[in-house]
Coordinates of C-alpha atoms in Angstrom, one line a residue:
M1 CA -191.4 -57.2 32.1
T2 CA -194.6 -59.2 32.3
A3 CA -194.9 -63.0 31.7
D4 CA -197.1 -62.7 28.6
V5 CA -194.6 -60.6 26.7
P6 CA -193.3 -62.6 23.6
F7 CA -190.0 -64.3 24.1
A8 CA -188.6 -62.4 21.0
I9 CA -189.3 -59.1 22.6
V10 CA -187.6 -60.1 25.9
T11 CA -184.5 -61.3 23.9
L12 CA -184.4 -58.1 21.9
S13 CA -184.6 -56.1 25.2
L14 CA -181.7 -58.0 26.7
V15 CA -179.6 -57.5 23.6
W16 CA -180.5 -53.8 23.6
I17 CA -179.6 -53.5 27.2
A18 CA -176.2 -55.1 26.6
D19 CA -175.5 -52.8 23.7
V20 CA -176.3 -49.6 25.6
Y21 CA -175.0 -50.6 29.0
E22 CA -171.7 -48.8 28.3
E23 CA -173.7 -45.7 27.3
F24 CA -175.6 -45.8 30.5
A25 CA -172.4 -45.9 32.4
R26 CA -171.2 -42.9 30.5
W27 CA -174.3 -41.0 31.3
E28 CA -173.9 -41.9 35.0
A29 CA -170.3 -40.7 34.9
Y30 CA -171.4 -37.5 33.3
D31 CA -174.2 -36.9 35.9
D32 CA -171.7 -37.5 38.7
A33 CA -169.3 -35.1 37.1
Q34 CA -171.8 -32.3 37.4
D35 CA -171.1 -32.2 41.1
N36 CA -167.3 -32.0 40.7
F37 CA -165.4 -28.8 41.0
C38 CA -162.1 -30.5 39.9
D39 CA -160.8 -32.8 37.2
T40 CA -159.4 -35.8 39.1
N41 CA -157.8 -37.6 36.2
E42 CA -158.1 -40.8 38.1
E43 CA -158.1 -42.9 34.9
D44 CA -154.9 -41.4 33.5
D45 CA -152.5 -44.2 32.4
D46 CA -149.5 -42.2 33.6
I47 CA -150.8 -41.7 37.1
E48 CA -148.3 -42.3 39.9
Y49 CA -148.8 -42.8 43.7
V50 CA -146.5 -40.9 46.0
D51 CA -146.0 -40.9 49.8
L52 CA -146.9 -37.3 51.0
L53 CA -144.8 -37.8 54.1
L54 CA -141.7 -38.4 52.0
N55 CA -142.5 -35.4 49.8
P56 CA -143.3 -32.5 52.3
E57 CA -144.4 -29.2 51.0
R58 CA -141.8 -26.5 51.2
Y59 CA -140.1 -23.8 49.2
T60 CA -138.7 -25.2 45.9
G61 CA -137.4 -22.1 44.1
Y62 CA -139.9 -22.5 41.3
K63 CA -140.2 -19.1 39.7
G64 CA -139.5 -17.1 36.5
K65 CA -141.6 -16.8 33.3
S66 CA -143.2 -20.3 33.6
A67 CA -144.4 -19.7 37.1
H68 CA -145.7 -16.2 36.2
R69 CA -147.6 -17.6 33.2
I70 CA -149.3 -20.1 35.5
W71 CA -150.4 -17.4 38.0
H72 CA -151.5 -15.1 35.3
S73 CA -153.7 -17.9 33.8
I74 CA -155.2 -18.6 37.2
Y75 CA -155.9 -14.9 37.8
M76 CA -157.6 -14.6 34.4
E77 CA -159.8 -17.6 35.4
N78 CA -160.7 -15.9 38.7
C79 CA -164.3 -14.9 38.4
F80 CA -164.3 -13.6 42.0
R81 CA -162.6 -10.3 42.0
P82 CA -161.0 -9.0 45.2
K83 CA -164.2 -7.1 46.1
N84 CA -166.1 -10.4 46.2
S85 CA -166.1 -11.9 49.7
Y86 CA -165.4 -15.5 48.5
G87 CA -162.6 -14.7 46.1
A88 CA -160.4 -16.5 48.5
Y89 CA -159.4 -19.7 46.9
I90 CA -156.7 -18.1 44.7
Q91 CA -154.6 -17.3 47.7
T92 CA -154.7 -20.9 49.1
S93 CA -151.9 -22.5 47.1
K94 CA -150.1 -19.2 46.9
L95 CA -149.7 -18.9 50.7
S96 CA -149.2 -22.6 51.2
E97 CA -146.4 -22.8 48.5
Q98 CA -144.6 -19.9 50.3
N99 CA -145.4 -21.3 53.7
S100 CA -142.8 -18.8 55.0
L101 CA -139.9 -21.3 54.7
I102 CA -136.5 -20.6 53.0
S103 CA -133.2 -22.4 52.6
H104 CA -130.5 -20.7 54.6
P105 CA -126.8 -20.8 53.6
D106 CA -126.2 -23.5 56.2
G107 CA -128.8 -25.8 54.6
K108 CA -131.5 -25.3 57.3
W109 CA -135.0 -24.3 56.8
G110 CA -136.6 -21.4 58.8
A111 CA -139.1 -18.6 58.9
N112 CA -138.3 -15.6 56.7
L113 CA -139.9 -12.5 58.3
E114 CA -138.6 -10.2 55.5
E115 CA -140.4 -12.3 52.9
F116 CA -143.5 -12.3 55.0
H117 CA -143.5 -8.5 55.1
R118 CA -142.8 -8.3 51.3
R119 CA -145.8 -10.5 50.5
F120 CA -148.4 -9.2 53.0
D121 CA -147.4 -5.8 54.3
P122 CA -150.3 -3.4 53.2
E123 CA -147.8 -0.7 52.2
L124 CA -146.1 -3.2 49.8
T125 CA -149.3 -4.8 48.4
A126 CA -151.5 -1.8 47.7
G127 CA -153.4 -2.6 50.8
E128 CA -154.3 -6.1 49.7
G129 CA -152.0 -8.1 52.0
P130 CA -154.3 -8.1 55.1
Q131 CA -157.3 -9.2 52.9
W132 CA -155.3 -12.1 51.6
L133 CA -154.6 -13.3 55.1
K134 CA -158.3 -12.9 55.9
N135 CA -159.0 -15.1 52.9
L136 CA -156.9 -17.8 54.6
Y137 CA -159.2 -17.8 57.6
F138 CA -162.2 -17.8 55.3
L139 CA -161.0 -20.9 53.5
Y140 CA -160.3 -22.6 56.8
L141 CA -163.8 -22.0 58.0
L142 CA -165.2 -23.2 54.6
E143 CA -163.3 -26.5 54.7
L144 CA -164.1 -26.9 58.4
R145 CA -167.8 -26.6 57.5
A146 CA -167.5 -29.1 54.7
L147 CA -165.9 -31.6 57.1
A148 CA -168.6 -31.1 59.7
K149 CA -171.3 -31.5 57.0
A150 CA -169.8 -34.7 55.6
A151 CA -168.9 -36.0 59.1
P152 CA -171.6 -38.7 59.2
Y153 CA -170.5 -40.0 55.8
L154 CA -166.8 -39.8 56.6
M155 CA -167.2 -41.7 59.8
R156 CA -168.8 -44.6 57.9
E157 CA -165.8 -44.9 55.6
E158 CA -163.5 -47.9 56.0
Y159 CA -160.3 -46.2 55.0
F160 CA -158.9 -49.5 53.8
T161 CA -155.2 -49.9 52.9
G162 CA -154.7 -53.6 53.6
N163 CA -152.9 -53.0 56.9
D164 CA -155.5 -54.0 59.5
Q165 CA -153.8 -52.3 62.5
E166 CA -153.1 -49.0 60.7
D167 CA -156.7 -49.0 59.3
V168 CA -158.1 -49.3 62.8
E169 CA -155.9 -46.5 64.1
V170 CA -156.8 -44.2 61.1
R171 CA -160.6 -44.8 61.5
Q172 CA -160.4 -44.0 65.2
A173 CA -158.2 -40.9 64.6
I174 CA -160.7 -39.6 62.0
K175 CA -163.6 -40.2 64.3
D176 CA -161.9 -38.3 67.1
F177 CA -161.0 -35.5 64.7
L178 CA -164.5 -35.2 63.3
N179 CA -166.0 -35.2 66.8
V180 CA -163.9 -32.2 67.5
V181 CA -164.9 -30.5 64.2
R182 CA -168.6 -31.0 65.0
S183 CA -168.2 -29.6 68.5
F184 CA -167.7 -26.1 66.9
P185 CA -171.0 -24.6 65.6
D186 CA -171.4 -22.1 62.9
H187 CA -168.2 -22.6 60.9
F188 CA -169.6 -21.2 57.7
N189 CA -173.1 -20.6 56.3
E190 CA -173.0 -21.9 52.7
S191 CA -176.7 -21.2 52.3
S192 CA -175.8 -17.5 52.0
M193 CA -174.0 -18.1 48.8
F194 CA -175.7 -18.6 45.4
T195 CA -179.1 -17.4 46.5
G196 CA -181.6 -15.8 44.1
G197 CA -183.2 -18.4 41.8
K198 CA -182.1 -18.9 38.2
Q199 CA -179.4 -16.2 38.3
A200 CA -177.9 -17.8 41.4
K201 CA -177.9 -21.2 39.7
K202 CA -176.1 -19.7 36.7
L203 CA -173.6 -18.1 39.0
K204 CA -173.0 -21.4 40.8
E205 CA -172.3 -23.1 37.5
E206 CA -169.9 -20.4 36.3
F207 CA -168.2 -20.7 39.7
R208 CA -167.8 -24.5 39.2
Q209 CA -166.5 -24.2 35.6
H210 CA -163.9 -21.6 36.5
F211 CA -162.7 -23.7 39.4
R212 CA -162.4 -26.8 37.1
N213 CA -160.4 -24.7 34.7
I214 CA -158.0 -23.8 37.5
S215 CA -157.6 -27.4 38.4
R216 CA -156.6 -28.0 34.8
I217 CA -154.2 -25.1 34.8
M218 CA -152.3 -26.7 37.7
D219 CA -151.4 -29.6 35.3
C220 CA -149.1 -27.1 33.5
V221 CA -146.9 -26.3 36.5
G222 CA -143.4 -27.2 35.6
C223 CA -142.3 -28.1 39.2
D224 CA -143.4 -31.6 40.2
K225 CA -143.5 -31.0 43.9
C226 CA -145.3 -27.6 43.4
K227 CA -147.8 -29.4 41.1
L228 CA -148.3 -32.2 43.6
W229 CA -149.2 -29.9 46.5
G230 CA -151.0 -27.3 44.4
K231 CA -153.3 -29.9 42.8
L232 CA -153.8 -31.6 46.1
Q233 CA -155.0 -28.4 47.8
I234 CA -157.1 -27.3 44.8
Q235 CA -158.8 -30.7 44.8
G236 CA -159.2 -30.6 48.6
L237 CA -161.0 -27.2 48.2
G238 CA -163.0 -28.5 45.2
T239 CA -164.1 -31.5 47.4
A240 CA -165.2 -29.1 50.1
L241 CA -167.2 -27.1 47.6
K242 CA -168.7 -30.3 46.2
I243 CA -169.9 -31.3 49.7
L244 CA -171.3 -27.9 50.4
F245 CA -173.1 -27.2 47.1
S246 CA -173.9 -30.5 45.4
G247 CA -177.1 -30.7 47.6
K248 CA -176.3 -34.4 48.3
F249 CA -175.6 -33.7 52.0
D250 CA -178.4 -31.3 52.7
A251 CA -180.8 -33.9 53.9
V252 CA -178.3 -36.0 55.8
D253 CA -179.0 -36.7 59.5
P254 CA -176.2 -34.8 61.3
S255 CA -176.0 -37.6 63.9
G256 CA -175.1 -40.1 61.2
A257 CA -177.9 -42.4 62.3
D258 CA -179.7 -42.3 59.0
L259 CA -177.8 -42.1 55.7
S260 CA -180.7 -43.4 53.6
Q261 CA -181.1 -40.1 51.7
M262 CA -177.5 -40.1 50.7
S263 CA -177.9 -43.7 49.5
K264 CA -180.8 -42.7 47.4
N265 CA -178.6 -40.0 45.8
K266 CA -175.9 -42.6 45.2
F267 CA -173.3 -40.1 46.4
Q268 CA -169.8 -41.3 47.0
L269 CA -166.5 -39.4 47.4
Q270 CA -163.5 -40.9 45.7
R271 CA -160.6 -42.0 47.8
S272 CA -158.5 -39.2 46.3
E273 CA -161.1 -36.6 47.2
I274 CA -161.1 -37.7 50.8
V275 CA -157.3 -37.7 51.0
A276 CA -157.1 -34.3 49.3
L277 CA -159.7 -32.8 51.7
F278 CA -158.0 -33.9 54.8
N279 CA -154.5 -32.9 53.6
A280 CA -155.8 -29.5 52.3
F281 CA -157.4 -28.8 55.7
G282 CA -154.1 -29.8 57.3
R283 CA -152.2 -27.4 55.2
L284 CA -154.6 -24.6 56.0
S285 CA -154.3 -25.4 59.7
T286 CA -150.5 -25.4 59.5
S287 CA -150.5 -22.1 57.6
I288 CA -152.7 -20.4 60.3
F289 CA -150.5 -21.8 63.0
E290 CA -147.4 -20.4 61.2
L291 CA -149.2 -17.1 60.7
E292 CA -149.6 -16.8 64.5
Q293 CA -145.9 -17.6 64.8
F294 CA -145.1 -14.6 62.6
R295 CA -147.3 -12.4 64.6
E296 CA -145.4 -13.4 67.7
M297 CA -142.1 -12.7 66.0
M298 CA -143.3 -9.2 65.1
R299 CA -144.3 -8.2 68.6

């Protein structure tokens, strides 16, 4: 605004800005949401915080018509049919919910080889079982790539909880972990997906909308613990997809020395997204470890 502009116009402009500030904030929130693959529901009045260590993921017995309706709805939203190489995400929560653990008569938890065969034996799954297990490795590499790509950003985070000693330990542990992640090259080449101009852009948007619908479907799960871990892992995968395909990390210096481009894009992961990403990757890592244990048992 120049000095020779009449005072009345300046006043009018200030009033106008005050009136539409909330609208601008709404626009910004909308623009930010275009990068998201999940509905986070962070502003829900009924939101509750839980300690994941006190609520470990394990077999809950959730089954029957309600569970079948949820899975049917998810499959109907699955725009990546089995022939598609990245139709993998649908198996993530499925495998992690099973996680090969059962309740024995004596009250202990253990591996169930019979159940593993039932769910993944090619003769009992119309040949699909081995592909589902391959999907698990695919997702692992995809999330590993997202962590490597976002490593410069994640290393700059404060991870504040209010406990100074624990915050220092968490920051150091994350830096050590991300250094290991970045030491493995060629996790996954996201540039090979959604290539081909306008059609690819349309496919990417369809992909994002279907995935958002799946995150909403998870709200309908009738088992609280299943919903907790299902939504956590869906959001973790959604965060990985956001990192890989939003374009906000494409110009970031891998060394982390220059994050100016990211600052220009005003990109910021929410706390819940970071927590979900680390926990989702942890569950995938655990599932792969347990898969190797089953292979040892079958030898």
